[in-house]
Short mmCIF file of C-alpha atoms in Angstrom, two decimals:
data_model
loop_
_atom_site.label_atom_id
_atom_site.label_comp_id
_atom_site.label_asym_id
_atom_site.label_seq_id
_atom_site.Cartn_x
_atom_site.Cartn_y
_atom_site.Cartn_z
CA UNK A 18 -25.31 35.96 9.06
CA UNK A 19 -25.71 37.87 5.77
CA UNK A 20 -25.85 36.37 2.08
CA UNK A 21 -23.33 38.26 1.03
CA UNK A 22 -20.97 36.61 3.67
CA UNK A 23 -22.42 33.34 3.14
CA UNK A 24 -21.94 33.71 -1.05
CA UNK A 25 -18.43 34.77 -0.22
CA UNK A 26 -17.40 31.88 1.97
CA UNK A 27 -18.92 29.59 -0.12
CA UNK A 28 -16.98 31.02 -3.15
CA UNK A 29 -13.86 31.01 -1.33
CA UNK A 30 -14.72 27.34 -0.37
CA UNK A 31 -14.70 26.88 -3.76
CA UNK A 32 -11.55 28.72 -4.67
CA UNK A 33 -9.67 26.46 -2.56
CA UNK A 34 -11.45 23.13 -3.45
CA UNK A 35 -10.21 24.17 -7.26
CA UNK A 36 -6.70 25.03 -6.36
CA UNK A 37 -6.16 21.71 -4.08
CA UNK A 38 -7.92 19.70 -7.18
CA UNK A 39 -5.75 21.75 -9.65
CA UNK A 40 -9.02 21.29 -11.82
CA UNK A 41 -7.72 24.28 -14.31
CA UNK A 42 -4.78 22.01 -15.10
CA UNK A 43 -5.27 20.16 -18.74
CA UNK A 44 -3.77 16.55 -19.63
CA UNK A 45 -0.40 16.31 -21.30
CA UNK A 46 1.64 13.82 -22.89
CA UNK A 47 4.79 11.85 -20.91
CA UNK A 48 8.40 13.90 -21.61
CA UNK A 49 10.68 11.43 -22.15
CA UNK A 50 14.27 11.65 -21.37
CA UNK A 51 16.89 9.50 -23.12
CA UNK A 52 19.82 9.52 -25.64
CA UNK A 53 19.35 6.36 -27.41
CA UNK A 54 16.43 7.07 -30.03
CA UNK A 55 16.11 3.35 -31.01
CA UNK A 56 15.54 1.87 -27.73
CA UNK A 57 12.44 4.87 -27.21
CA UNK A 58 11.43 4.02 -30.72
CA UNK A 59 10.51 0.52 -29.52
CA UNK A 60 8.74 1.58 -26.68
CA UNK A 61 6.42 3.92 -28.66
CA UNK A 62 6.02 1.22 -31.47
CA UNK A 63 5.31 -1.18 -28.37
CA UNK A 64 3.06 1.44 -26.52
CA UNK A 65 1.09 3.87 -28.59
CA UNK A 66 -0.41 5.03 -25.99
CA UNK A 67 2.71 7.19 -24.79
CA UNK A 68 2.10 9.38 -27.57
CA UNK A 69 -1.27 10.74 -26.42
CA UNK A 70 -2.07 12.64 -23.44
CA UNK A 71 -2.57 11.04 -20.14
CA UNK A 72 -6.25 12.10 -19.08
CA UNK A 73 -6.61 11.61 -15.09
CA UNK A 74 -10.07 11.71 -13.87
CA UNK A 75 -11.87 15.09 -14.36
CA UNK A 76 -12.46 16.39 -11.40
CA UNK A 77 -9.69 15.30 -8.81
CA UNK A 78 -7.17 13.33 -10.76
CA UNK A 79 -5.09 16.43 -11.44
CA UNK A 80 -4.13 16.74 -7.81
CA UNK A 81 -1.25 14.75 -6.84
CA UNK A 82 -2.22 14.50 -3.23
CA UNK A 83 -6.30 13.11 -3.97
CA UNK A 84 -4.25 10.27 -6.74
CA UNK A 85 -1.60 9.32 -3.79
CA UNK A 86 -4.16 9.12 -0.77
CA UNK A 87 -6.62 7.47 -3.02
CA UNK A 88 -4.07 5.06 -3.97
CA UNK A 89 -3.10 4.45 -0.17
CA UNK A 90 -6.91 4.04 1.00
CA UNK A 91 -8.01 2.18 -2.31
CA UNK A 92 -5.21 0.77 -4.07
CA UNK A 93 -7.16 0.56 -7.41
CA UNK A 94 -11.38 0.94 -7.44
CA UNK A 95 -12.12 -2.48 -8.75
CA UNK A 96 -9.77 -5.33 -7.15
CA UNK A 97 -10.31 -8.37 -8.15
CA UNK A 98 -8.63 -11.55 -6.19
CA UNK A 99 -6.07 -13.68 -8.53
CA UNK A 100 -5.71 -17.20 -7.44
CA UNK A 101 -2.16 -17.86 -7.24
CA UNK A 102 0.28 -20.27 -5.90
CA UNK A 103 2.77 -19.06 -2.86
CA UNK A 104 6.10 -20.42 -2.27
CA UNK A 105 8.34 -20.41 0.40
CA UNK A 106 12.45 -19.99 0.48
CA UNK A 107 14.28 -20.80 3.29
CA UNK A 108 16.88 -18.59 3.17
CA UNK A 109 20.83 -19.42 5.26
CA UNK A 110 19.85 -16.21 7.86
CA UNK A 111 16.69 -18.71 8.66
CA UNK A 112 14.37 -15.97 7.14
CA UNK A 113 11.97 -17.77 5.16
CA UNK A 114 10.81 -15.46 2.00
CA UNK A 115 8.05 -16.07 0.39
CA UNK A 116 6.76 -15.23 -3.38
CA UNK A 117 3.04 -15.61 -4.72
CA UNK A 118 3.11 -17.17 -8.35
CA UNK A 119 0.38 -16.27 -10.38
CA UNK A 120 -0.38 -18.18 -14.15
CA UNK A 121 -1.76 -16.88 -17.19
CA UNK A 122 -5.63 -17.14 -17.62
CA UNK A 123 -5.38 -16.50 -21.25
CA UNK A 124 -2.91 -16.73 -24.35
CA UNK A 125 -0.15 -14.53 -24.61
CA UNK A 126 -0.35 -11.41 -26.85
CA UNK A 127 2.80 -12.14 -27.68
CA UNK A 128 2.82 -15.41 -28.47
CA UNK A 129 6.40 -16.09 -26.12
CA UNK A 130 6.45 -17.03 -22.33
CA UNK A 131 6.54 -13.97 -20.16
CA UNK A 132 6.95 -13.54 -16.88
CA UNK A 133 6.57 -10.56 -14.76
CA UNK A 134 8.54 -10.02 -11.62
CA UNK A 135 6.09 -7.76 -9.40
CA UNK A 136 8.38 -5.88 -6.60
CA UNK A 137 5.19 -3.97 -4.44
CA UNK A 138 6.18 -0.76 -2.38
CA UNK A 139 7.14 -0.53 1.03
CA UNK A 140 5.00 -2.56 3.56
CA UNK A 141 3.14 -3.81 0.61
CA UNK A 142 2.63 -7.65 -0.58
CA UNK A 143 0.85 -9.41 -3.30
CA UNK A 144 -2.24 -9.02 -1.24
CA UNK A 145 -1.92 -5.29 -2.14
CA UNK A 146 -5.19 -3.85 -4.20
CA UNK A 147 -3.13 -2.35 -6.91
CA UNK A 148 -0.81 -5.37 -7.12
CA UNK A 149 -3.67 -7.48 -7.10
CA UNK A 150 -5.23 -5.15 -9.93
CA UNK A 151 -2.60 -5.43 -12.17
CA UNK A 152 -1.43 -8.91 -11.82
CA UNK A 153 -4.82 -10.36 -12.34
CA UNK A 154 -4.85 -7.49 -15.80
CA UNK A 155 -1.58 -9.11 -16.83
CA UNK A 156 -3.34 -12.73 -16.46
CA UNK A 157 -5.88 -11.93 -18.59
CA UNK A 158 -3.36 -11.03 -21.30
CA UNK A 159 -1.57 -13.90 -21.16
CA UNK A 160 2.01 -13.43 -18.59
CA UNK A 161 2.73 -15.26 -15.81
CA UNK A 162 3.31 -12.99 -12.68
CA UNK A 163 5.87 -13.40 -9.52
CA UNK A 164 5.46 -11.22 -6.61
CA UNK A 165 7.81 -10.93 -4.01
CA UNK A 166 6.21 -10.52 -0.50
CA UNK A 167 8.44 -8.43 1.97
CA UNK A 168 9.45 -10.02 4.83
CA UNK A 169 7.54 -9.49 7.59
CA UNK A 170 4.40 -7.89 6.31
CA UNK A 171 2.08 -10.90 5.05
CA UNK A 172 -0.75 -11.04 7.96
CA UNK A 173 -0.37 -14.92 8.31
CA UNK A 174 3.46 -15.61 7.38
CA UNK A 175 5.74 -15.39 10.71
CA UNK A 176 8.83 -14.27 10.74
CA UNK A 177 11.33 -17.00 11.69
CA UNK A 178 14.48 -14.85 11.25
CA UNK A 179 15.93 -12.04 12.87
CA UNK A 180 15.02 -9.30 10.40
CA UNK A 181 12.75 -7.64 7.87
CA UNK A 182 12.22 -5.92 4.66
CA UNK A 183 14.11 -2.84 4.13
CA UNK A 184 14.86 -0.08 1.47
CA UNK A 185 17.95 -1.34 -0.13
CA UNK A 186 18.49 -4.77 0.67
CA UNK A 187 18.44 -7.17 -2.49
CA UNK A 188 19.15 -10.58 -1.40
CA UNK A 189 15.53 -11.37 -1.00
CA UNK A 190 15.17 -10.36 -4.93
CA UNK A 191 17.46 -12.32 -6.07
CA UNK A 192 16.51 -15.14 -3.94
CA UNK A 193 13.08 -15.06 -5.88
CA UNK A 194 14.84 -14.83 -8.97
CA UNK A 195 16.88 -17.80 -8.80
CA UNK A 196 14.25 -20.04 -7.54
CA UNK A 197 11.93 -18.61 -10.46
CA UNK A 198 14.64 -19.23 -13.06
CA UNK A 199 14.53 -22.78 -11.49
CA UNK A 200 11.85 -23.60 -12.23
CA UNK A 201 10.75 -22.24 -15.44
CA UNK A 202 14.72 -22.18 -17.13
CA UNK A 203 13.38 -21.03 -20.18
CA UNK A 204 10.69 -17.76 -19.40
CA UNK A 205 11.85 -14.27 -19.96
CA UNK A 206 11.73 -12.52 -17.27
CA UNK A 207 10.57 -8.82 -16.92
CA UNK A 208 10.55 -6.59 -14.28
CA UNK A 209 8.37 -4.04 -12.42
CA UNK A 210 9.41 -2.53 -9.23
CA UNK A 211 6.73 0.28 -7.53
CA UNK A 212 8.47 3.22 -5.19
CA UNK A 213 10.89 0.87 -2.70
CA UNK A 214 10.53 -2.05 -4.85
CA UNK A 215 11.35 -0.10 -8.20
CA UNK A 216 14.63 1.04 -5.65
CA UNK A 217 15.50 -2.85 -5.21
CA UNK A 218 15.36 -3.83 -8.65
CA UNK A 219 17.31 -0.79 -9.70
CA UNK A 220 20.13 -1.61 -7.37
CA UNK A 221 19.61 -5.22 -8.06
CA UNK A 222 20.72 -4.74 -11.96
CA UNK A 223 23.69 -2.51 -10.81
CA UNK A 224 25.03 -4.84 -8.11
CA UNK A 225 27.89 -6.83 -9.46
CA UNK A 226 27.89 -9.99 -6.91
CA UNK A 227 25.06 -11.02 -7.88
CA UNK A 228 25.09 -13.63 -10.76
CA UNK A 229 21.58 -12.66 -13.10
CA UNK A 230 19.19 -14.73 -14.78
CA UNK A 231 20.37 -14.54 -17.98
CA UNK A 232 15.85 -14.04 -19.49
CA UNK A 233 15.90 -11.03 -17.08
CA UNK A 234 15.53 -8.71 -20.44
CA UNK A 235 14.43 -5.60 -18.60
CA UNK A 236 12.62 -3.45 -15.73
CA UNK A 237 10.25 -1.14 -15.25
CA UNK A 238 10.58 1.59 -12.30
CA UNK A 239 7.43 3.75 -10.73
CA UNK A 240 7.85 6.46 -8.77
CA UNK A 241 10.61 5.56 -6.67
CA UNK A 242 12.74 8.85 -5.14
CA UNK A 243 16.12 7.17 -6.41
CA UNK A 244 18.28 8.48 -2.77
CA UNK A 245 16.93 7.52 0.37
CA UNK A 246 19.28 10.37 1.79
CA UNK A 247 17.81 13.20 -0.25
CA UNK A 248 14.68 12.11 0.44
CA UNK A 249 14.25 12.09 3.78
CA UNK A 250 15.83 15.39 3.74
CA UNK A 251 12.52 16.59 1.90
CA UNK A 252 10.39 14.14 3.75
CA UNK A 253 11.25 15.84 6.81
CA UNK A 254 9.77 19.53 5.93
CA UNK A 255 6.21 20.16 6.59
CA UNK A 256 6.29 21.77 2.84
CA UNK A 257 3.20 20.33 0.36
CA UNK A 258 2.38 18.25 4.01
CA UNK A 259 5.46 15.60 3.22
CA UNK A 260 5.63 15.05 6.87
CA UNK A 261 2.07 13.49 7.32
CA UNK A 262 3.27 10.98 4.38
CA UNK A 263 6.54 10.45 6.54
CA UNK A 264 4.93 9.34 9.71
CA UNK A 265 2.38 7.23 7.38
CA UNK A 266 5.67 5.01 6.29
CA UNK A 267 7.00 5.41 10.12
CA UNK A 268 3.80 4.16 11.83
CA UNK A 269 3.46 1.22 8.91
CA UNK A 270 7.31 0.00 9.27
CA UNK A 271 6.91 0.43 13.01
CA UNK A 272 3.76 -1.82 12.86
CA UNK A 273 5.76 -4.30 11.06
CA UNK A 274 8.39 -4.46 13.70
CA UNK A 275 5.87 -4.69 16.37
CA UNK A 276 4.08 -7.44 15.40
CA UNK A 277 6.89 -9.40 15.02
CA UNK A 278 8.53 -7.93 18.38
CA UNK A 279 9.04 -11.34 20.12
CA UNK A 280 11.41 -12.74 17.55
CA UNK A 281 12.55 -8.95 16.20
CA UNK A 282 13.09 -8.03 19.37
CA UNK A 283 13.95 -10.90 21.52
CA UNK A 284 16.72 -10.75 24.08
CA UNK A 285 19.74 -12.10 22.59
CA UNK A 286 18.85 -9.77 19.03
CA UNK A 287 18.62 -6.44 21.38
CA UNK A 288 22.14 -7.79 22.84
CA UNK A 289 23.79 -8.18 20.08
CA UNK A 290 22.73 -5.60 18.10
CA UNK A 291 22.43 -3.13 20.80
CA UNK A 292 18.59 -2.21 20.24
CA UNK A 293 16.65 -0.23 22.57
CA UNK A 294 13.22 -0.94 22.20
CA UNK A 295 11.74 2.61 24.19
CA UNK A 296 13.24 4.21 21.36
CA UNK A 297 12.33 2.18 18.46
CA UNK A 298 8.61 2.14 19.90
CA UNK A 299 8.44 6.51 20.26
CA UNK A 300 10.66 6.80 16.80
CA UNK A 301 8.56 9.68 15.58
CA UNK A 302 10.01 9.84 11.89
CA UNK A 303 11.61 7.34 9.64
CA UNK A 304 15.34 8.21 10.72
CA UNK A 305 14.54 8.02 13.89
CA UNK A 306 13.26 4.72 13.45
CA UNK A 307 15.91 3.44 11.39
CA UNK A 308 18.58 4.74 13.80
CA UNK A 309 17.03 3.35 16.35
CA UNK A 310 16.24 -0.08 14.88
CA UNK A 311 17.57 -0.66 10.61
CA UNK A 312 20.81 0.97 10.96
CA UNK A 313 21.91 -1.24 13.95
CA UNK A 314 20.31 -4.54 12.88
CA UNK A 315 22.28 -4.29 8.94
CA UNK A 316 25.14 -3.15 10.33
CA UNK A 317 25.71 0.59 9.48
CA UNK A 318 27.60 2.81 12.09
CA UNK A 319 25.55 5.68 10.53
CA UNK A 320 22.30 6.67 9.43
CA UNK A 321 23.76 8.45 5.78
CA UNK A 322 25.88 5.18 5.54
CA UNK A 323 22.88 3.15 5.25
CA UNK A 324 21.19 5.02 3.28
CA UNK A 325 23.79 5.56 0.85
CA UNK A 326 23.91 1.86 0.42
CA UNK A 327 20.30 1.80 0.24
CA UNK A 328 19.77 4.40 -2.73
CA UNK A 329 20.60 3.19 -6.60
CA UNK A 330 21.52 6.60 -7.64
CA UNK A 331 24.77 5.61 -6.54
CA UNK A 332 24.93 2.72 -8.51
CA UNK A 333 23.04 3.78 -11.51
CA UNK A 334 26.40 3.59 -14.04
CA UNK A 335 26.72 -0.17 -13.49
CA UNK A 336 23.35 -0.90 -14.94
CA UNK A 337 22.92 -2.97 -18.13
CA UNK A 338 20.20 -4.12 -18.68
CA UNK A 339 17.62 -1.93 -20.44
CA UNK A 340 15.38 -0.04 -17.88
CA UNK A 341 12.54 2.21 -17.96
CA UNK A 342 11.75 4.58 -15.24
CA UNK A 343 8.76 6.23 -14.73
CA UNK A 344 7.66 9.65 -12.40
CA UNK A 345 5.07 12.15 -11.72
CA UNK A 346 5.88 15.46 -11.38
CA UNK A 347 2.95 15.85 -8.78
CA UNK A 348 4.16 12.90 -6.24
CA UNK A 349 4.46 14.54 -3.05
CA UNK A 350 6.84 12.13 -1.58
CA UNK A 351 9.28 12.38 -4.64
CA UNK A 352 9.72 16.10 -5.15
CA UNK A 353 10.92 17.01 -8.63
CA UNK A 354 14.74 17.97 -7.20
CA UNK A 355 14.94 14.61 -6.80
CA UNK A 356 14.35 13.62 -10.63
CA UNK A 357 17.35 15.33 -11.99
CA UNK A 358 19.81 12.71 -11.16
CA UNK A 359 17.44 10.06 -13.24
CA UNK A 360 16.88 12.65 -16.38
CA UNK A 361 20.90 12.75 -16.72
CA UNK A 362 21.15 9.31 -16.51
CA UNK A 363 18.84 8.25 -18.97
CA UNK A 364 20.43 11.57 -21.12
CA UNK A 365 23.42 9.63 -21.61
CA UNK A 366 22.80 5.51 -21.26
CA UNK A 367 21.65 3.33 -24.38
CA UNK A 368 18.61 1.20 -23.63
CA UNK A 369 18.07 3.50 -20.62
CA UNK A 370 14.38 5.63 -21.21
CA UNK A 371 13.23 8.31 -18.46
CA UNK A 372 9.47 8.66 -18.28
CA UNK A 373 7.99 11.90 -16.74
CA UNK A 374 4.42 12.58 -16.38
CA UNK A 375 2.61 15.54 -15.12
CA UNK A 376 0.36 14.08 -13.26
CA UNK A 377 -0.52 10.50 -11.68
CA UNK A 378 0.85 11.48 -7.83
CA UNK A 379 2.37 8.28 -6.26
CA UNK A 380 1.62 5.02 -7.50
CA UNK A 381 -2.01 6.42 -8.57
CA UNK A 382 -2.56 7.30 -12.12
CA UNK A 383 -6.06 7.11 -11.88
CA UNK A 384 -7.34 7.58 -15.32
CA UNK A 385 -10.86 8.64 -17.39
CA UNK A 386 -14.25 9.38 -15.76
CA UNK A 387 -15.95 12.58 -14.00
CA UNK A 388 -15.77 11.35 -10.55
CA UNK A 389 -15.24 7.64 -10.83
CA UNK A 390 -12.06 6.28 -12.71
CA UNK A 391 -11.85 3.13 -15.10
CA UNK A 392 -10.81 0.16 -12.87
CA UNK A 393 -7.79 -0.28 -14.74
CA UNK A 394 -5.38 2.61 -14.41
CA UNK A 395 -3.33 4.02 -16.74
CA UNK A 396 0.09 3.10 -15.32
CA UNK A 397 -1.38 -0.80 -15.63
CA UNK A 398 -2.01 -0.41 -19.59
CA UNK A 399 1.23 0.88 -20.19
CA UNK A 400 3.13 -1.29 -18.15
CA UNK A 401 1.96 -4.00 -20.12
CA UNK A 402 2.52 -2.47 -23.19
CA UNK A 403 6.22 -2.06 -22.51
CA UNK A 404 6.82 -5.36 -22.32
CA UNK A 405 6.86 -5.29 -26.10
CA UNK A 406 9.78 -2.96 -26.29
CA UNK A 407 11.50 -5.50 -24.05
CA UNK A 408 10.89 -8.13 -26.17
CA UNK A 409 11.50 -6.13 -29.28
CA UNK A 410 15.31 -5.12 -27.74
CA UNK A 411 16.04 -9.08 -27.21
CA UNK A 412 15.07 -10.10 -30.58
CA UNK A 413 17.31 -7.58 -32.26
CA UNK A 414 20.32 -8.18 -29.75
CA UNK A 415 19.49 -12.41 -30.45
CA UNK A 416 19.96 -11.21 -34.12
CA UNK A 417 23.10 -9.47 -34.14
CA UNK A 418 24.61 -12.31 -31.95
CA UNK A 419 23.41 -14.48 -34.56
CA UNK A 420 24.82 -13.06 -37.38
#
């Protein structure tokens, strides 16, 4: 084999490696959509940090596939293990939910009792690396933190009723929320939902039967593709290798199912909802799965019906309470077509801001370093941060009340 050949594979090899890394790519600052200039005002009075560039690590950081499989492998490259509290909820379906409460180690940077209602991504718990990450971050500055676990995904937590987690289904949320408000009456409560979690607490604050907390002051939503419908759509193309990520989610919610498959999928539950369990075991893709098994266990005579009642772009215009959502251009399971309906949203709500970053893939936002990131990531500081704005929005709503 001749050098020549060898020097040109090798630079080809290399021509690739750089246009997979998108190494030529340079940081840039978050675009914010929005229409009310006083709610954004708070958040960049609250977090400075949105007004400099976002600097992912050097040399893979600008690829949003390395930041999203990272992420999935990883979670975050230091993890440390809070120590926490978890309670259990008996719920009238005899599903028990449980929640993981987590206390501050420290005093509050803001000097008022916080607490921050942690919503993980699909198939994910408080057990999670990057939930663990930031919850045991927000500790250390002082909040109190309340992660919902799914149903059905905690290793040692049976499931006692006949169902699990899904995309759009809220009750568990609330659930949490009531207990929470319970038991500490007089917290404010904050919350941050990540991809399907940042889904449920979108619908959550647009769903009208639901009677609030009254300290819920706000939410945070990452990277969640806003219709489950459109999604899937995109999902389902081989295009930037979405349908590797697809049957990632399909083989985790099918695990889910399966381990819980003699109470799931006992007898009298395939009878009555008319579940065939050949074809929710070869499901190849999410629809297939939730045809076969979601659909028919919630009740939906079609697949677009449930996911319709799944997706909070539908119910975006009933929101009010202020919300700030947050997306990468880069994820490659929320393509940017699938942004639009968010930017025109925030374009016309008050106390409604629409973050969009360059970078960051899915939930990774790796940040600083060559090779090796800092061990907290950027999406962690400024989550944090934000919960000044929150804060900020009460205590001039408190005053006009007042006066």
């Amino acid at each position: 084999m001749s050098t020549a050949f060898l020097l040109f594979a090798f630079a080809l090899i290399l021509c690739v490696l750089f246009r997979i890394l998108n190494v030529n790519s340079q940081p840039q600052k978050p675009v914010f959509y929005y229409c009310d200039s006083s709610f954004l005002n708070k958040i960049l009075k609250s977090a400075p940090i949105l007004e400099e560039p976002y600097i992912p690590t050097r040399l893979w950081g600008f690829s949003g596939h390395v930041q999203t499989i990272l992420y999935s492998f990883l979670g975050r490259t230091c993890c440390p293990w809070p120590v926490g509290e978890r309670l259990f909820i008996p719920l009238l379906d005899k599903t028990t939910l449980t929640y993981d409460l987590f206390h501050p180690t420290a005093g509050s940077i803001n000097d008022e009792d916080v607490t921050l209602i942690v919503v993980p991504g699909i198939c994910n718990t408080s057990e999670s690396d990057y939930i663990r990450t930031f919850v045991n971050y927000a500790q250390n500055n002082g909040y109190r933190c309340a992660v919902l676990n799914h149903v059905g995904v905690l290793p040692n937590v049976p499931v006692t009723g006949r169902r699990i987690f899904t995309y759009g289904y809220t009750a568990d949320l609330d659930a949490m929320l009531v207990h929470l408000a319970g038991r500490y009456p007089k917290t404010k409560m904050i919350a941050f939902g990540y991809s399907m979690g940042g889904n449920l607490i979108t619908k959550y604050l647009a769903e009208s039967h639901y009677k609030k907390p009254e300290n819920l002051l706000g939410a945070v939503s990452v990277c969640q593709p806003y219709d489950a419908n459109a999604a899937t759509d995109w999902l389902l193309h081989w295009q930037n290798f979405r349908r590797f990520y697809l049957y990632a989610m399909t083989e985790a919610i099918k695990g889910v199912v399966m381990k819980h498959r003699r109470i799931l999928l006992a007898d009298d539950v395939k009878q009555k909802c008319s579940l065939n369990e050949r074809e929710i075991i070869s499901a190849a893709t999410l629809p297939e799965l939730d045809d076969a098994y979601t659909r028919k266990v919630y009740n939906f005579s079609t697949l677009e019906e449930l996911y319709r009642w799944s997706s909070c772009v539908y119910y975006l215009d009933n929101i009010k309470t202020p919300i700030i959502f947050i997306n990468a251009k880069d994820d490659p399971l929320v393509p940017e077509p699938l942004l639009e309906p968010v930017r025109k949203f925030a374009q016309k709500r008050q106390e409604v801001v629409y973050m969009e970053l360059e970078h960051g893939g899915h939930l990774g936002f790796f940040e600083g370093g060559l090779f090796y990131p800092n061990p907290i990531a950027w999406l962690d500081r400024v989550s944090l941060a934000l919960v000044g704005a929150f804060l900020l929005t009460h205590k001039d709503e408190t005053k006009v009340v007042r006066s």
